[in-house]
PDB file of C-alpha atoms in Angstrom:
ATOM      1  CA  MET R  24      47.511  91.206  90.017  1.00  0.00           C
ATOM      2  CA  SER R  25      48.364  87.461  90.974  1.00  0.00           C
ATOM      3  CA  ALA R  26      51.582  85.818  89.469  1.00  0.00           C
ATOM      4  CA  GLN R  27      51.203  83.267  86.804  1.00  0.00           C
ATOM      5  CA  LYS R  28      50.536  79.718  87.914  1.00  0.00           C
ATOM      6  CA  THR R  29      53.304  77.091  86.465  1.00  0.00           C
ATOM      7  CA  PHE R  30      51.778  73.760  85.733  1.00  0.00           C
ATOM      8  CA  GLU R  31      53.655  71.043  85.923  1.00  0.00           C
ATOM      9  CA  ALA R  32      52.258  67.177  84.085  1.00  0.00           C
ATOM     10  CA  ARG R  33      52.532  64.135  85.690  1.00  0.00           C
ATOM     11  CA  SER R  34      51.485  60.533  83.718  1.00  0.00           C
ATOM     12  CA  LEU R  35      48.339  58.727  85.634  1.00  0.00           C
ATOM     13  CA  CYS R  36      48.255  55.788  83.671  1.00  0.00           C
ATOM     14  CA  GLU R  37      48.852  54.259  80.268  1.00  0.00           C
ATOM     15  CA  HIS R  38      47.226  51.429  79.141  1.00  0.00           C
ATOM     16  CA  GLU R  39      46.598  49.983  75.692  1.00  0.00           C
ATOM     17  CA  ASN R  40      43.226  51.898  74.897  1.00  0.00           C
ATOM     18  CA  TYR R  41      43.909  54.751  76.692  1.00  0.00           C
ATOM     19  CA  MET R  42      46.253  57.974  78.744  1.00  0.00           C
ATOM     20  CA  MET R  43      45.310  59.916  82.091  1.00  0.00           C
ATOM     21  CA  THR R  44      47.505  62.589  82.736  1.00  0.00           C
ATOM     22  CA  LEU R  45      47.402  65.528  85.254  1.00  0.00           C
ATOM     23  CA  HIS R  46      47.983  69.065  85.107  1.00  0.00           C
ATOM     24  CA  GLU R  47      48.480  70.823  88.156  1.00  0.00           C
ATOM     25  CA  SER R  48      50.212  73.777  90.077  1.00  0.00           C
ATOM     26  CA  PRO R  49      51.880  73.005  93.110  1.00  0.00           C
ATOM     27  CA  GLY R  50      50.592  74.521  96.144  1.00  0.00           C
ATOM     28  CA  ASN R  51      47.353  75.624  94.383  1.00  0.00           C
ATOM     29  CA  THR R  52      44.770  77.242  96.640  1.00  0.00           C
ATOM     30  CA  ASP R  53      42.126  76.568  93.589  1.00  0.00           C
ATOM     31  CA  ASN R  54      39.822  73.595  94.809  1.00  0.00           C
ATOM     32  CA  ARG R  55      38.831  72.934  91.229  1.00  0.00           C
ATOM     33  CA  LEU R  56      39.907  70.198  89.282  1.00  0.00           C
ATOM     34  CA  LEU R  57      38.903  69.857  85.240  1.00  0.00           C
ATOM     35  CA  ILE R  58      38.306  66.227  83.722  1.00  0.00           C
ATOM     36  CA  THR R  59      38.038  66.367  80.498  1.00  0.00           C
ATOM     37  CA  PHE R  60      38.101  64.219  77.686  1.00  0.00           C
ATOM     38  CA  GLY R  61      39.331  64.232  73.778  1.00  0.00           C
ATOM     39  CA  PRO R  62      36.839  64.540  70.511  1.00  0.00           C
ATOM     40  CA  ALA R  63      36.168  61.383  68.818  1.00  0.00           C
ATOM     41  CA  ASN R  64      39.129  61.938  66.137  1.00  0.00           C
ATOM     42  CA  SER R  65      41.751  62.395  69.078  1.00  0.00           C
ATOM     43  CA  ASP R  66      44.694  60.200  69.890  1.00  0.00           C
ATOM     44  CA  PHE R  67      46.888  59.593  72.747  1.00  0.00           C
ATOM     45  CA  SER R  68      48.347  62.374  73.836  1.00  0.00           C
ATOM     46  CA  THR R  69      48.919  64.273  77.281  1.00  0.00           C
ATOM     47  CA  SER R  70      46.696  66.944  76.447  1.00  0.00           C
ATOM     48  CA  GLY R  71      43.839  68.043  74.819  1.00  0.00           C
ATOM     49  CA  PHE R  72      40.691  69.560  75.225  1.00  0.00           C
ATOM     50  CA  ALA R  73      40.820  72.500  77.420  1.00  0.00           C
ATOM     51  CA  THR R  74      43.791  71.719  78.687  1.00  0.00           C
ATOM     52  CA  ALA R  75      45.282  75.243  78.117  1.00  0.00           C
ATOM     53  CA  VAL R  76      42.265  76.596  79.153  1.00  0.00           C
ATOM     54  CA  ALA R  77      42.315  74.962  82.620  1.00  0.00           C
ATOM     55  CA  LYS R  78      46.069  76.398  82.809  1.00  0.00           C
ATOM     56  CA  LYS R  79      44.552  80.313  81.597  1.00  0.00           C
ATOM     57  CA  LEU R  80      41.944  79.846  84.971  1.00  0.00           C
ATOM     58  CA  GLY R  81      44.935  78.997  87.019  1.00  0.00           C
ATOM     59  CA  ILE R  82      42.343  74.949  87.708  1.00  0.00           C
ATOM     60  CA  ASP R  83      43.954  72.149  88.402  1.00  0.00           C
ATOM     61  CA  SER R  84      43.597  69.506  85.511  1.00  0.00           C
ATOM     62  CA  ILE R  85      43.529  65.469  83.968  1.00  0.00           C
ATOM     63  CA  TYR R  86      43.449  65.193  79.852  1.00  0.00           C
ATOM     64  CA  VAL R  87      41.547  61.659  79.535  1.00  0.00           C
ATOM     65  CA  ALA R  88      42.800  60.372  76.163  1.00  0.00           C
ATOM     66  CA  GLN R  89      41.774  57.955  73.721  1.00  0.00           C
ATOM     67  CA  ARG R  90      43.339  55.458  71.541  1.00  0.00           C
ATOM     68  CA  LEU R  91      41.902  56.722  67.902  1.00  0.00           C
ATOM     69  CA  GLY R  92      38.865  54.642  67.018  1.00  0.00           C
ATOM     70  CA  THR R  93      37.732  53.046  70.082  1.00  0.00           C
ATOM     71  CA  TYR R  94      35.494  56.032  71.622  1.00  0.00           C
ATOM     72  CA  TYR R  95      36.924  55.222  75.113  1.00  0.00           C
ATOM     73  CA  GLN R  96      35.061  51.879  75.146  1.00  0.00           C
ATOM     74  CA  GLY R  97      38.077  50.339  76.277  1.00  0.00           C
ATOM     75  CA  LEU R  98      38.200  52.168  79.418  1.00  0.00           C
ATOM     76  CA  PRO R  99      36.024  50.328  82.137  1.00  0.00           C
ATOM     77  CA  LEU R 100      34.429  52.798  84.484  1.00  0.00           C
ATOM     78  CA  GLU R 101      36.073  50.907  87.354  1.00  0.00           C
ATOM     79  CA  ASP R 102      39.030  51.509  85.965  1.00  0.00           C
ATOM     80  CA  PHE R 103      38.658  55.477  85.634  1.00  0.00           C
ATOM     81  CA  LEU R 104      37.142  55.783  89.313  1.00  0.00           C
ATOM     82  CA  GLY R 105      39.968  53.447  90.468  1.00  0.00           C
ATOM     83  CA  VAL R 106      43.164  56.500  88.967  1.00  0.00           C
ATOM     84  CA  VAL R 107      41.232  59.299  89.461  1.00  0.00           C
ATOM     85  CA  ALA R 108      39.901  58.291  93.560  1.00  0.00           C
ATOM     86  CA  PRO R 109      42.513  59.567  95.579  1.00  0.00           C
ATOM     87  CA  LEU R 110      42.584  62.859  93.899  1.00  0.00           C
ATOM     88  CA  LEU R 111      39.261  63.770  94.471  1.00  0.00           C
ATOM     89  CA  PRO R 112      38.828  64.407  98.079  1.00  0.00           C
ATOM     90  CA  GLY R 113      38.523  68.185  99.293  1.00  0.00           C
ATOM     91  CA  ARG R 114      37.451  68.794  95.704  1.00  0.00           C
ATOM     92  CA  ASP R 115      35.476  70.648  93.542  1.00  0.00           C
ATOM     93  CA  VAL R 116      35.523  68.087  90.022  1.00  0.00           C
ATOM     94  CA  ILE R 117      34.452  69.008  87.204  1.00  0.00           C
ATOM     95  CA  THR R 118      33.484  67.033  83.983  1.00  0.00           C
ATOM     96  CA  TYR R 119      33.548  68.794  80.368  1.00  0.00           C
ATOM     97  CA  GLY R 120      33.773  68.042  76.849  1.00  0.00           C
ATOM     98  CA  GLY R 121      31.884  67.879  73.786  1.00  0.00           C
ATOM     99  CA  SER R 122      30.415  65.277  71.422  1.00  0.00           C
ATOM    100  CA  LEU R 123      32.211  62.195  72.247  1.00  0.00           C
ATOM    101  CA  GLY R 124      33.748  64.100  75.128  1.00  0.00           C
ATOM    102  CA  ALA R 125      30.906  65.551  76.092  1.00  0.00           C
ATOM    103  CA  TRP R 126      29.226  61.691  76.914  1.00  0.00           C
ATOM    104  CA  CYS R 127      32.133  60.594  78.560  1.00  0.00           C
ATOM    105  CA  ALA R 128      31.720  63.455  81.220  1.00  0.00           C
ATOM    106  CA  PHE R 129      28.153  62.440  81.718  1.00  0.00           C
ATOM    107  CA  TYR R 130      29.549  57.920  81.654  1.00  0.00           C
ATOM    108  CA  TYR R 131      32.313  58.921  83.902  1.00  0.00           C
ATOM    109  CA  GLY R 132      31.275  62.190  85.597  1.00  0.00           C
ATOM    110  CA  GLY R 133      28.268  61.066  87.438  1.00  0.00           C
ATOM    111  CA  PRO R 134      30.075  58.161  89.853  1.00  0.00           C
ATOM    112  CA  ILE R 135      32.309  60.785  90.992  1.00  0.00           C
ATOM    113  CA  ASN R 136      29.500  63.331  91.965  1.00  0.00           C
ATOM    114  CA  ALA R 137      31.514  65.446  89.001  1.00  0.00           C
ATOM    115  CA  ARG R 138      29.754  69.233  88.094  1.00  0.00           C
ATOM    116  CA  ILE R 139      29.303  68.290  84.209  1.00  0.00           C
ATOM    117  CA  ILE R 140      29.208  70.817  81.026  1.00  0.00           C
ATOM    118  CA  ALA R 141      28.472  68.886  78.111  1.00  0.00           C
ATOM    119  CA  PHE R 142      28.291  70.256  74.712  1.00  0.00           C
ATOM    120  CA  SER R 143      26.392  67.797  71.826  1.00  0.00           C
ATOM    121  CA  PRO R 144      26.696  64.588  73.505  1.00  0.00           C
ATOM    122  CA  LEU R 145      26.909  61.712  70.902  1.00  0.00           C
ATOM    123  CA  ASN R 146      28.636  58.895  71.281  1.00  0.00           C
ATOM    124  CA  PRO R 147      29.519  57.090  67.755  1.00  0.00           C
ATOM    125  CA  GLY R 148      30.738  53.762  68.906  1.00  0.00           C
ATOM    126  CA  HIS R 149      27.212  53.283  70.146  1.00  0.00           C
ATOM    127  CA  PRO R 150      25.587  50.247  67.452  1.00  0.00           C
ATOM    128  CA  ASP R 151      23.028  52.984  66.306  1.00  0.00           C
ATOM    129  CA  TYR R 152      25.403  56.196  65.505  1.00  0.00           C
ATOM    130  CA  LYS R 153      28.288  54.104  63.834  1.00  0.00           C
ATOM    131  CA  THR R 154      27.489  55.194  60.504  1.00  0.00           C
ATOM    132  CA  ASN R 155      26.923  58.720  61.189  1.00  0.00           C
ATOM    133  CA  GLY R 156      30.061  59.562  58.957  1.00  0.00           C
ATOM    134  CA  PHE R 157      32.767  58.418  61.601  1.00  0.00           C
ATOM    135  CA  ALA R 158      35.310  55.502  61.841  1.00  0.00           C
ATOM    136  CA  VAL R 159      34.587  51.913  62.323  1.00  0.00           C
ATOM    137  CA  PRO R 160      34.944  51.412  66.477  1.00  0.00           C
ATOM    138  CA  LEU R 161      37.989  49.688  66.597  1.00  0.00           C
ATOM    139  CA  LEU R 162      36.413  47.460  69.892  1.00  0.00           C
ATOM    140  CA  ASP R 163      32.334  46.432  70.826  1.00  0.00           C
ATOM    141  CA  TYR R 164      30.375  49.098  72.881  1.00  0.00           C
ATOM    142  CA  ALA R 165      30.456  48.386  76.358  1.00  0.00           C
ATOM    143  CA  HIS R 166      29.437  51.798  78.309  1.00  0.00           C
ATOM    144  CA  GLY R 167      26.495  50.638  80.270  1.00  0.00           C
ATOM    145  CA  ASP R 168      23.128  53.150  80.805  1.00  0.00           C
ATOM    146  CA  LEU R 169      23.919  56.025  83.210  1.00  0.00           C
ATOM    147  CA  ARG R 170      21.223  54.589  85.511  1.00  0.00           C
ATOM    148  CA  SER R 171      23.437  51.491  85.714  1.00  0.00           C
ATOM    149  CA  ALA R 172      25.677  53.830  88.105  1.00  0.00           C
ATOM    150  CA  ALA R 173      25.972  56.471  91.024  1.00  0.00           C
ATOM    151  CA  ILE R 174      24.359  60.112  89.220  1.00  0.00           C
ATOM    152  CA  SER R 175      25.847  62.967  89.472  1.00  0.00           C
ATOM    153  CA  THR R 176      23.920  65.278  92.399  1.00  0.00           C
ATOM    154  CA  HIS R 177      24.677  68.371  90.485  1.00  0.00           C
ATOM    155  CA  CYS R 178      22.254  69.608  87.663  1.00  0.00           C
ATOM    156  CA  PRO R 179      24.393  69.040  84.381  1.00  0.00           C
ATOM    157  CA  ILE R 180      24.579  72.154  81.954  1.00  0.00           C
ATOM    158  CA  LEU R 181      24.084  71.053  78.329  1.00  0.00           C
ATOM    159  CA  ALA R 182      24.079  72.453  75.376  1.00  0.00           C
ATOM    160  CA  ILE R 183      22.402  71.378  71.740  1.00  0.00           C
ATOM    161  CA  ASP R 184      21.438  72.383  68.994  1.00  0.00           C
ATOM    162  CA  PRO R 185      17.062  71.459  68.821  1.00  0.00           C
ATOM    163  CA  TYR R 186      17.279  70.589  64.985  1.00  0.00           C
ATOM    164  CA  ARG R 187      20.256  68.179  65.144  1.00  0.00           C
ATOM    165  CA  GLN R 188      17.769  65.452  65.445  1.00  0.00           C
ATOM    166  CA  GLY R 189      20.638  62.792  65.763  1.00  0.00           C
ATOM    167  CA  ASP R 190      21.837  64.974  69.125  1.00  0.00           C
ATOM    168  CA  VAL R 191      19.044  64.993  70.345  1.00  0.00           C
ATOM    169  CA  ASP R 192      18.161  61.325  69.908  1.00  0.00           C
ATOM    170  CA  PHE R 193      21.091  60.539  71.496  1.00  0.00           C
ATOM    171  CA  THR R 194      20.450  62.732  74.798  1.00  0.00           C
ATOM    172  CA  GLU R 195      16.848  61.860  74.719  1.00  0.00           C
ATOM    173  CA  GLN R 196      17.198  58.012  74.719  1.00  0.00           C
ATOM    174  CA  PHE R 197      20.840  58.064  76.984  1.00  0.00           C
ATOM    175  CA  ILE R 198      21.238  61.213  79.076  1.00  0.00           C
ATOM    176  CA  ALA R 199      17.599  62.702  79.698  1.00  0.00           C
ATOM    177  CA  PRO R 200      16.248  59.489  81.648  1.00  0.00           C
ATOM    178  CA  ALA R 201      18.948  59.730  84.324  1.00  0.00           C
ATOM    179  CA  TYR R 202      19.553  63.148  84.627  1.00  0.00           C
ATOM    180  CA  GLN R 203      16.406  65.386  84.056  1.00  0.00           C
ATOM    181  CA  ASN R 204      17.565  68.381  86.447  1.00  0.00           C
ATOM    182  CA  VAL R 205      19.852  69.647  83.063  1.00  0.00           C
ATOM    183  CA  ILE R 206      20.041  72.597  82.887  1.00  0.00           C
ATOM    184  CA  ARG R 207      19.379  72.817  79.011  1.00  0.00           C
ATOM    185  CA  TYR R 208      20.075  75.606  76.194  1.00  0.00           C
ATOM    186  CA  GLU R 209      19.028  75.364  73.598  1.00  0.00           C
ATOM    187  CA  VAL R 210      21.378  77.181  69.935  1.00  0.00           C
ATOM    188  CA  PRO R 211      19.296  76.667  66.740  1.00  0.00           C
ATOM    189  CA  TYR R 212      21.061  75.765  63.628  1.00  0.00           C
ATOM    190  CA  ALA R 213      24.366  75.740  65.738  1.00  0.00           C
ATOM    191  CA  GLY R 214      25.065  72.222  64.049  1.00  0.00           C
ATOM    192  CA  HIS R 215      26.353  70.014  65.964  1.00  0.00           C
ATOM    193  CA  ASN R 216      30.052  71.664  67.120  1.00  0.00           C
ATOM    194  CA  ILE R 217      28.304  74.217  69.156  1.00  0.00           C
ATOM    195  CA  LEU R 218      31.991  74.806  70.396  1.00  0.00           C
ATOM    196  CA  ASP R 219      33.139  76.203  67.097  1.00  0.00           C
ATOM    197  CA  ARG R 220      30.316  78.301  66.925  1.00  0.00           C
ATOM    198  CA  MET R 221      30.745  79.893  70.054  1.00  0.00           C
ATOM    199  CA  ARG R 222      34.215  79.747  69.342  1.00  0.00           C
ATOM    200  CA  ARG R 223      33.885  82.107  66.322  1.00  0.00           C
ATOM    201  CA  ALA R 224      30.838  84.257  68.051  1.00  0.00           C
ATOM    202  CA  GLY R 225      33.320  85.327  70.831  1.00  0.00           C
ATOM    203  CA  THR R 226      30.438  83.977  73.064  1.00  0.00           C
ATOM    204  CA  LEU R 227      32.346  80.674  74.385  1.00  0.00           C
ATOM    205  CA  LYS R 228      35.396  82.124  76.658  1.00  0.00           C
ATOM    206  CA  SER R 229      32.733  83.885  79.265  1.00  0.00           C
ATOM    207  CA  PHE R 230      30.197  81.362  78.998  1.00  0.00           C
ATOM    208  CA  VAL R 231      32.257  78.017  79.943  1.00  0.00           C
ATOM    209  CA  THR R 232      34.120  80.900  82.351  1.00  0.00           C
ATOM    210  CA  ASP R 233      30.489  81.063  84.305  1.00  0.00           C
ATOM    211  CA  ALA R 234      30.213  77.036  84.227  1.00  0.00           C
ATOM    212  CA  LEU R 235      33.381  76.644  85.527  1.00  0.00           C
ATOM    213  CA  ALA R 236      32.797  78.711  88.162  1.00  0.00           C
ATOM    214  CA  GLY R 237      29.421  77.109  89.295  1.00  0.00           C
ATOM    215  CA  GLN R 238      27.827  79.271  87.875  1.00  0.00           C
ATOM    216  CA  VAL R 239      24.446  79.539  85.460  1.00  0.00           C
ATOM    217  CA  PRO R 240      25.615  80.893  82.686  1.00  0.00           C
ATOM    218  CA  GLU R 241      23.221  83.512  80.006  1.00  0.00           C
ATOM    219  CA  LYS R 242      21.817  81.887  77.273  1.00  0.00           C
ATOM    220  CA  ILE R 243      23.800  81.232  74.504  1.00  0.00           C
ATOM    221  CA  VAL R 244      24.231  83.930  71.343  1.00  0.00           C
ATOM    222  CA  ILE R 245      25.505  83.281  67.671  1.00  0.00           C
ATOM    223  CA  LYS R 246      25.699  84.919  64.853  1.00  0.00           C
ATOM    224  CA  GLU R 247      22.409  84.262  62.829  1.00  0.00           C
ATOM    225  CA  GLU R 248      21.773  85.908  59.548  1.00  0.00           C
ATOM    226  CA  GLY R 249      24.539  86.147  57.551  1.00  0.00           C
ATOM    227  CA  CYS R 250      26.423  83.461  59.151  1.00  0.00           C
ATOM    228  CA  PRO R 251      28.040  80.940  56.376  1.00  0.00           C
ATOM    229  CA  HIS R 252      26.870  77.743  59.368  1.00  0.00           C
ATOM    230  CA  TRP R 253      24.100  79.538  60.403  1.00  0.00           C
ATOM    231  CA  HIS R 254      22.541  78.878  56.631  1.00  0.00           C
ATOM    232  CA  PHE R 255      24.500  75.978  56.144  1.00  0.00           C
ATOM    233  CA  GLU R 256      22.522  74.186  58.526  1.00  0.00           C
ATOM    234  CA  ARG R 257      19.368  75.283  58.116  1.00  0.00           C
ATOM    235  CA  ALA R 258      19.443  74.107  54.222  1.00  0.00           C
ATOM    236  CA  ARG R 259      20.870  70.754  55.720  1.00  0.00           C
ATOM    237  CA  LEU R 260      17.613  70.599  57.589  1.00  0.00           C
ATOM    238  CA  PHE R 261      15.406  71.558  54.708  1.00  0.00           C
ATOM    239  CA  ARG R 262      16.980  69.160  52.684  1.00  0.00           C
ATOM    240  CA  TRP R 263      15.827  66.778  55.397  1.00  0.00           C
ATOM    241  CA  LYS R 264      12.441  68.154  54.781  1.00  0.00           C
ATOM    242  CA  LYS R 265      12.318  67.928  50.661  1.00  0.00           C
ATOM    243  CA  ASP R 266      12.297  71.427  51.088  1.00  0.00           C
ATOM    244  CA  ASN R 267      14.340  71.944  48.175  1.00  0.00           C
ATOM    245  CA  ASP R 268      13.568  75.664  47.262  1.00  0.00           C
ATOM    246  CA  ALA R 269      14.001  76.601  50.379  1.00  0.00           C
ATOM    247  CA  ALA R 270      17.571  74.318  50.906  1.00  0.00           C
ATOM    248  CA  GLU R 271      18.909  75.968  48.125  1.00  0.00           C
ATOM    249  CA  VAL R 272      18.271  79.239  49.022  1.00  0.00           C
ATOM    250  CA  GLU R 273      20.683  78.125  52.448  1.00  0.00           C
ATOM    251  CA  TYR R 274      23.028  77.065  50.667  1.00  0.00           C
ATOM    252  CA  ARG R 275      23.498  80.298  48.627  1.00  0.00           C
ATOM    253  CA  ALA R 276      23.295  82.102  51.114  1.00  0.00           C
ATOM    254  CA  ALA R 277      25.868  79.989  52.848  1.00  0.00           C
ATOM    255  CA  LEU R 278      28.303  80.023  50.054  1.00  0.00           C
ATOM    256  CA  LYS R 279      27.991  83.947  50.085  1.00  0.00           C
ATOM    257  CA  ALA R 280      28.520  84.275  53.147  1.00  0.00           C
ATOM    258  CA  GLU R 281      32.178  82.093  53.389  1.00  0.00           C
ATOM    259  CA  PHE R 282      33.101  80.152  50.122  1.00  0.00           C
ATOM    260  CA  ASN R 283      34.746  77.012  51.158  1.00  0.00           C
ATOM    261  CA  ARG R 284      34.877  73.183  50.490  1.00  0.00           C
ATOM    262  CA  VAL R 285      32.172  72.143  52.442  1.00  0.00           C
ATOM    263  CA  THR R 286      29.577  74.296  50.879  1.00  0.00           C
ATOM    264  CA  VAL R 287      30.236  74.059  47.648  1.00  0.00           C
ATOM    265  CA  THR R 288      30.312  70.279  47.953  1.00  0.00           C
ATOM    266  CA  ASN R 289      26.775  70.420  49.557  1.00  0.00           C
ATOM    267  CA  LEU R 290      25.276  72.656  46.679  1.00  0.00           C
ATOM    268  CA  VAL R 291      26.898  70.414  43.999  1.00  0.00           C
ATOM    269  CA  SER R 292      25.860  67.537  45.135  1.00  0.00           C
ATOM    270  CA  PHE R 293      22.441  68.547  45.877  1.00  0.00           C
ATOM    271  CA  LEU R 294      21.916  70.173  42.731  1.00  0.00           C
ATOM    272  CA  LEU R 295      22.990  66.975  41.043  1.00  0.00           C
ATOM    273  CA  GLN R 296      20.580  64.982  42.677  1.00  0.00           C
ATOM    274  CA  VAL R 297      17.297  67.269  42.626  1.00  0.00           C
ATOM    275  CA  ARG R 298      17.675  69.853  40.405  1.00  0.00           C
ATOM    276  CA  THR R 299      18.406  69.907  35.878  1.00  0.00           C
ATOM    277  CA  ASP R 300      21.220  69.688  33.912  1.00  0.00           C
ATOM    278  CA  ALA R 301      21.286  72.943  33.501  1.00  0.00           C
ATOM    279  CA  ASP R 302      20.728  74.207  36.920  1.00  0.00           C
ATOM    280  CA  LEU R 303      23.694  72.300  37.297  1.00  0.00           C
ATOM    281  CA  ARG R 304      25.973  73.464  34.740  1.00  0.00           C
ATOM    282  CA  ALA R 305      24.290  77.211  35.317  1.00  0.00           C
ATOM    283  CA  ALA R 306      25.839  76.761  38.869  1.00  0.00           C
ATOM    284  CA  ILE R 307      29.006  75.489  38.423  1.00  0.00           C
ATOM    285  CA  ALA R 308      29.443  77.955  35.387  1.00  0.00           C
ATOM    286  CA  GLU R 309      28.406  81.063  37.780  1.00  0.00           C
ATOM    287  CA  ILE R 310      31.467  79.710  40.440  1.00  0.00           C
ATOM    288  CA  GLY R 311      33.840  79.121  38.021  1.00  0.00           C
ATOM    289  CA  PRO R 312      34.335  75.048  36.615  1.00  0.00           C
ATOM    290  CA  ALA R 313      38.275  75.477  38.297  1.00  0.00           C
ATOM    291  CA  GLN R 314      36.894  76.352  41.565  1.00  0.00           C
ATOM    292  CA  VAL R 315      33.951  74.284  42.192  1.00  0.00           C
ATOM    293  CA  LEU R 316      36.814  71.296  41.028  1.00  0.00           C
ATOM    294  CA  SER R 317      39.774  72.463  43.259  1.00  0.00           C
ATOM    295  CA  MET R 318      37.384  71.785  45.824  1.00  0.00           C
ATOM    296  CA  LEU R 319      35.240  68.536  45.691  1.00  0.00           C
ATOM    297  CA  PRO R 320      36.362  65.475  46.956  1.00  0.00           C
ATOM    298  CA  ALA R 321      37.270  62.358  44.128  1.00  0.00           C
ATOM    299  CA  ARG R 322      34.044  60.846  44.909  1.00  0.00           C
ATOM    300  CA  VAL R 323      31.978  63.987  43.719  1.00  0.00           C
ATOM    301  CA  ALA R 324      34.209  65.551  40.970  1.00  0.00           C
ATOM    302  CA  ASP R 325      34.840  61.973  39.618  1.00  0.00           C
ATOM    303  CA  PRO R 326      30.897  61.485  38.442  1.00  0.00           C
ATOM    304  CA  LEU R 327      30.717  64.888  36.747  1.00  0.00           C
ATOM    305  CA  ILE R 328      33.655  64.762  35.159  1.00  0.00           C
ATOM    306  CA  LYS R 329      32.496  61.286  33.573  1.00  0.00           C
ATOM    307  CA  ALA R 330      29.149  63.190  32.839  1.00  0.00           C
ATOM    308  CA  GLY R 331      31.147  65.470  31.049  1.00  0.00           C
ATOM    309  CA  TYR R 332      30.000  68.626  33.845  1.00  0.00           C
ATOM    310  CA  LEU R 333      33.678  69.140  34.544  1.00  0.00           C
ATOM    311  CA  GLN R 334      37.026  68.829  32.794  1.00  0.00           C
ATOM    312  CA  PRO R 335      39.612  66.941  34.700  1.00  0.00           C
ATOM    313  CA  ALA R 336      42.894  69.235  35.589  1.00  0.00           C
TER     314      ALA R 336
END
């Protein structure tokens, strides 16, 4: 068994909107170079998404960080290329990310002919996606069409929930026109955060290890029946389809599988909107008024208190 590699961190650049840090092991014989990007809620940091994974696998990596709320709109493609170009010759370059980081894996990975690994790509900084629960972008949208720059010759690996319409729309509109050769994994009812679902299912490590090694991973398998996240995503879809009976069944199944704040909030909000007063009161009594109150955010709890469904603590 080879000795554990020691990685050293070296700053490549610092800017008011971004920073890049190289994590390398001196004399590393593994020619892979992994470039990763932080998610939408990330801020300046010298390490982040997949940095630890790269070290465990003995891979040199670059972590690209954004200023919180800029959604990488402050990192021009030419600036990125200027920083990383000297490090690329002779390397097997891979870009990897989830959500916003997945979009960046495509946007910045194409011009450096990287192998791209992306989970649920989405850019909340795009004008069409600003209202999807993300903070208002601090900068105007500046990323161009993928087809306006060089496209990677490698087949990207992309995982997506086919029932997450926003993710599907973004992929079809902004990625598919440039990359028709994508190796696509559909994971029904995994939600937007497929990485977390796979991590919980114990399948993420083997999938990513294979992908980083240049192999085509096996089909993604996650727990379904009895998994709170699976039932919650099904409830969300049925609610969107206005199938209220099916949505309630799935919300209750999700709550039975795991009692958590998100499911309680969504179930109560759902009952408040589409069920009778008696139904809502019965559900609150079943869960426990004190439990419900402790779980709900103020924006949901306050109207219920004013209407007499709950008593203030």
